[in-house]
Every structure is written in structure tokens, then in C-alpha cells.
């Protein structure tokens, strides 16, 4: 694909949704011109995936930085017992597995599957490293992104260690809201949410209904409102 073509395509997509690439935590504090120049210098390939298609498998070597610029993906981990552990849903714009790109093992810790049609930009790891070495803002953003990911994984581990589904739900709801912003929309269907918590759909529905009956939350479709943070 000619370079100017995919930059035009990407710019069209970004502006169509009234966003800029600064939506990506990696490019925070950089102008649209700087984004475009960064991509123009470094993108090796544009890759597209259909809904349901596997993008990478757990254990695959990370050869390049994969920047998700359109669509969303789900990440899953296969446990030693062979169970599927749903980790997260990631939405554009974000790089895959940023904390693992320069690790000693250099492999993906999860399966990544397209939740909807996706577009990725493939960037050399060496080029990415050179850019960060020459741009303090880019390096700061990358470090912040990895710190936030570590915080997310720590919370995820804490949640998994909780035995009670109700406690897991409470932890999840508190993470998604604040005192000022007491409402959020679930990205997942009830079936996907049950998979995320590793329980049966009926168990999830029962626990959520009990919390609603107790006046703790209010449910309306995929919207959850926290009524009692205590």
C-alpha cells in the first residue's frame, strides 16, 4: 500500500470519528503533524483483520510493534488446566503488549482476537526505540502506558484471587467508576462478562440481580449506575 494512501485512509478514519491520534496514550501531547510524520517515517506495513480472526497467539515472538489504529480486540490467556481466561478488550488507538516488546522473552503473553474488523500499523522495534530515545514526550508516554498496564494487571490478579463473585463484581464496578462519575457502559455482553469472570452466565446474572435488589447498583441494558459505593 503506498504510504500516502494509508496515511490518508488513517486520517480519514480518525477525523471521521472527530478524534486525533492523541486519543492514543502513546501520542499524548504531540500534534497531528507530529503523529503523521512519526507514522510516515516508521510504518512498514498496514495489516487488516476480519471479526473473529486471530491476530497473535500466546507465546508468539514479538517481531514488531503492532499499533491498533482501528477497531477493537479481545485478549485471552490459556491456563495450564486448558481454561480460557478473558483478560481485556482493547480499543484503538493502542500498541499490543507494550510492556513485553523489549522483554528478555519477547513473546505475547495472550491470544489477541479481533472483536470487529481491525487495522494495524506494523512498526520496527528498533525504529520505535530510536524514536523514543530522541523524543522525551514519546518516552514518557510509553513509560506511563506500561505503568498503567502493570496497575491494571495487578488489579486483575487481585480480582481473580477473590473467591466471591459478588466481591469480584464490586471490585470491577469500583474500578470503572468514581464518586463523580458513578455510571459506565459495559463493553462486553453478559456472556462475555461471564467469561471474563470465569463463571456461568446464570451465576453472573443472579449476582448482578442480587446487587440491584439490594440497592447497590442500577442496571439498564449495558449501563451500570453505582448507587452505594460503600
PDB file of C-alpha atoms in Angstrom, residues 75-174:
ATOM      1  CA  UNK A  75      -7.110 -10.661  24.825  1.00  0.00           C
ATOM      2  CA  UNK A  76      -7.287 -14.173  26.273  1.00  0.00           C
ATOM      3  CA  UNK A  77      -4.912 -16.425  28.173  1.00  0.00           C
ATOM      4  CA  UNK A  78      -4.936 -20.220  28.208  1.00  0.00           C
ATOM      5  CA  UNK A  79      -4.293 -21.552  31.715  1.00  0.00           C
ATOM      6  CA  UNK A  80      -2.291 -24.728  32.412  1.00  0.00           C
ATOM      7  CA  UNK A  81      -5.601 -26.509  33.005  1.00  0.00           C
ATOM      8  CA  UNK A  82      -6.649 -25.547  29.473  1.00  0.00           C
ATOM      9  CA  UNK A  83      -9.248 -22.966  30.537  1.00  0.00           C
ATOM     10  CA  UNK A  84      -9.663 -19.697  28.649  1.00  0.00           C
ATOM     11  CA  UNK A  85      -9.117 -16.656  30.869  1.00  0.00           C
ATOM     12  CA  UNK A  86     -10.575 -13.492  29.349  1.00  0.00           C
ATOM     13  CA  UNK A  87      -8.181 -10.622  30.139  1.00  0.00           C
ATOM     14  CA  UNK A  88      -9.435  -7.434  28.492  1.00  0.00           C
ATOM     15  CA  UNK A  89     -10.964  -5.694  25.488  1.00  0.00           C
ATOM     16  CA  UNK A  90      -8.661  -3.110  23.888  1.00  0.00           C
ATOM     17  CA  UNK A  91      -9.887  -0.317  21.625  1.00  0.00           C
ATOM     18  CA  UNK A  92      -7.881   1.699  19.096  1.00  0.00           C
ATOM     19  CA  UNK A  93      -5.514   3.533  19.249  1.00  0.00           C
ATOM     20  CA  UNK A  94      -3.013   1.423  21.245  1.00  0.00           C
ATOM     21  CA  UNK A  95       0.053  -0.816  20.711  1.00  0.00           C
ATOM     22  CA  UNK A  96      -0.240  -4.546  21.510  1.00  0.00           C
ATOM     23  CA  UNK A  97       1.577  -5.796  24.645  1.00  0.00           C
ATOM     24  CA  UNK A  98       3.716  -2.646  25.146  1.00  0.00           C
ATOM     25  CA  UNK A  99       5.252  -3.960  28.388  1.00  0.00           C
ATOM     26  CA  UNK A 100       6.534  -7.115  26.630  1.00  0.00           C
ATOM     27  CA  UNK A 101       8.001  -5.645  23.428  1.00  0.00           C
ATOM     28  CA  UNK A 102      11.510  -5.210  24.836  1.00  0.00           C
ATOM     29  CA  UNK A 103      11.445  -8.013  27.405  1.00  0.00           C
ATOM     30  CA  UNK A 104      14.034 -10.796  27.508  1.00  0.00           C
ATOM     31  CA  UNK A 105      11.399 -13.336  26.422  1.00  0.00           C
ATOM     32  CA  UNK A 106       9.894 -11.009  23.753  1.00  0.00           C
ATOM     33  CA  UNK A 107       6.704 -13.044  23.335  1.00  0.00           C
ATOM     34  CA  UNK A 108       2.996 -12.264  23.539  1.00  0.00           C
ATOM     35  CA  UNK A 109       1.505 -13.277  26.912  1.00  0.00           C
ATOM     36  CA  UNK A 110      -2.010 -13.604  25.448  1.00  0.00           C
ATOM     37  CA  UNK A 111      -4.022 -14.551  22.372  1.00  0.00           C
ATOM     38  CA  UNK A 112      -5.317 -11.456  20.574  1.00  0.00           C
ATOM     39  CA  UNK A 113      -8.563 -11.824  18.594  1.00  0.00           C
ATOM     40  CA  UNK A 114     -10.406  -9.226  16.504  1.00  0.00           C
ATOM     41  CA  UNK A 115     -13.697  -8.226  18.162  1.00  0.00           C
ATOM     42  CA  UNK A 116     -14.579  -6.304  14.991  1.00  0.00           C
ATOM     43  CA  UNK A 117     -12.737  -5.508  11.729  1.00  0.00           C
ATOM     44  CA  UNK A 118      -9.297  -4.154  12.716  1.00  0.00           C
ATOM     45  CA  UNK A 119      -6.460  -2.203  11.153  1.00  0.00           C
ATOM     46  CA  UNK A 120      -2.888  -2.387  12.485  1.00  0.00           C
ATOM     47  CA  UNK A 121       0.233  -0.454  11.558  1.00  0.00           C
ATOM     48  CA  UNK A 122       3.415  -2.529  11.788  1.00  0.00           C
ATOM     49  CA  UNK A 123       6.478  -0.637  13.059  1.00  0.00           C
ATOM     50  CA  UNK A 124      10.051  -1.888  13.562  1.00  0.00           C
ATOM     51  CA  UNK A 125      11.059  -2.296  17.223  1.00  0.00           C
ATOM     52  CA  UNK A 126      14.424  -0.670  16.507  1.00  0.00           C
ATOM     53  CA  UNK A 127      12.760   2.339  14.850  1.00  0.00           C
ATOM     54  CA  UNK A 128      10.335   2.655  17.771  1.00  0.00           C
ATOM     55  CA  UNK A 129      13.239   2.583  20.252  1.00  0.00           C
ATOM     56  CA  UNK A 130      15.166   5.207  18.249  1.00  0.00           C
ATOM     57  CA  UNK A 131      12.101   7.475  18.206  1.00  0.00           C
ATOM     58  CA  UNK A 132      11.707   7.215  21.991  1.00  0.00           C
ATOM     59  CA  UNK A 133      15.414   7.880  22.538  1.00  0.00           C
ATOM     60  CA  UNK A 134      15.053  11.131  20.574  1.00  0.00           C
ATOM     61  CA  UNK A 135      11.674  12.261  21.936  1.00  0.00           C
ATOM     62  CA  UNK A 136      11.211  12.741  25.687  1.00  0.00           C
ATOM     63  CA  UNK A 137       7.417  13.084  25.345  1.00  0.00           C
ATOM     64  CA  UNK A 138       7.146   9.794  23.455  1.00  0.00           C
ATOM     65  CA  UNK A 139       9.370   8.012  26.013  1.00  0.00           C
ATOM     66  CA  UNK A 140       7.379   9.444  28.938  1.00  0.00           C
ATOM     67  CA  UNK A 141       4.122   8.337  27.309  1.00  0.00           C
ATOM     68  CA  UNK A 142       5.485   4.816  26.758  1.00  0.00           C
ATOM     69  CA  UNK A 143       6.640   4.524  30.382  1.00  0.00           C
ATOM     70  CA  UNK A 144       3.283   5.824  31.649  1.00  0.00           C
ATOM     71  CA  UNK A 145       1.419   3.363  29.427  1.00  0.00           C
ATOM     72  CA  UNK A 146       3.438   0.462  30.833  1.00  0.00           C
ATOM     73  CA  UNK A 147       2.924   1.658  34.414  1.00  0.00           C
ATOM     74  CA  UNK A 148      -0.838   1.835  33.798  1.00  0.00           C
ATOM     75  CA  UNK A 149      -0.781  -1.676  32.291  1.00  0.00           C
ATOM     76  CA  UNK A 150       1.079  -3.025  35.339  1.00  0.00           C
ATOM     77  CA  UNK A 151      -1.522  -1.377  37.597  1.00  0.00           C
ATOM     78  CA  UNK A 152      -4.332  -2.977  35.551  1.00  0.00           C
ATOM     79  CA  UNK A 153      -2.705  -6.435  35.722  1.00  0.00           C
ATOM     80  CA  UNK A 154      -2.164  -6.070  39.494  1.00  0.00           C
ATOM     81  CA  UNK A 155      -5.862  -5.253  39.950  1.00  0.00           C
ATOM     82  CA  UNK A 156      -6.800  -8.147  37.671  1.00  0.00           C
ATOM     83  CA  UNK A 157      -4.701 -10.532  39.775  1.00  0.00           C
ATOM     84  CA  UNK A 158      -6.304  -9.216  42.961  1.00  0.00           C
ATOM     85  CA  UNK A 159      -9.766  -9.677  41.466  1.00  0.00           C
ATOM     86  CA  UNK A 160      -9.030 -13.253  40.352  1.00  0.00           C
ATOM     87  CA  UNK A 161      -7.849 -14.093  43.879  1.00  0.00           C
ATOM     88  CA  UNK A 162     -11.246 -13.080  45.327  1.00  0.00           C
ATOM     89  CA  UNK A 163     -13.396 -16.157  45.893  1.00  0.00           C
ATOM     90  CA  UNK A 164     -16.800 -14.468  45.874  1.00  0.00           C
ATOM     91  CA  UNK A 165     -18.285 -13.458  42.508  1.00  0.00           C
ATOM     92  CA  UNK A 166     -20.051 -10.586  44.231  1.00  0.00           C
ATOM     93  CA  UNK A 167     -16.698  -9.269  45.504  1.00  0.00           C
ATOM     94  CA  UNK A 168     -15.247  -9.610  42.005  1.00  0.00           C
ATOM     95  CA  UNK A 169     -18.176  -7.653  40.560  1.00  0.00           C
ATOM     96  CA  UNK A 170     -17.860  -4.990  43.261  1.00  0.00           C
ATOM     97  CA  UNK A 171     -14.135  -4.591  42.544  1.00  0.00           C
ATOM     98  CA  UNK A 172     -14.804  -4.399  38.798  1.00  0.00           C
ATOM     99  CA  UNK A 173     -17.580  -1.785  39.212  1.00  0.00           C
ATOM    100  CA  UNK A 174     -15.458   0.365  41.543  1.00  0.00           C
TER     101      UNK A 174
END
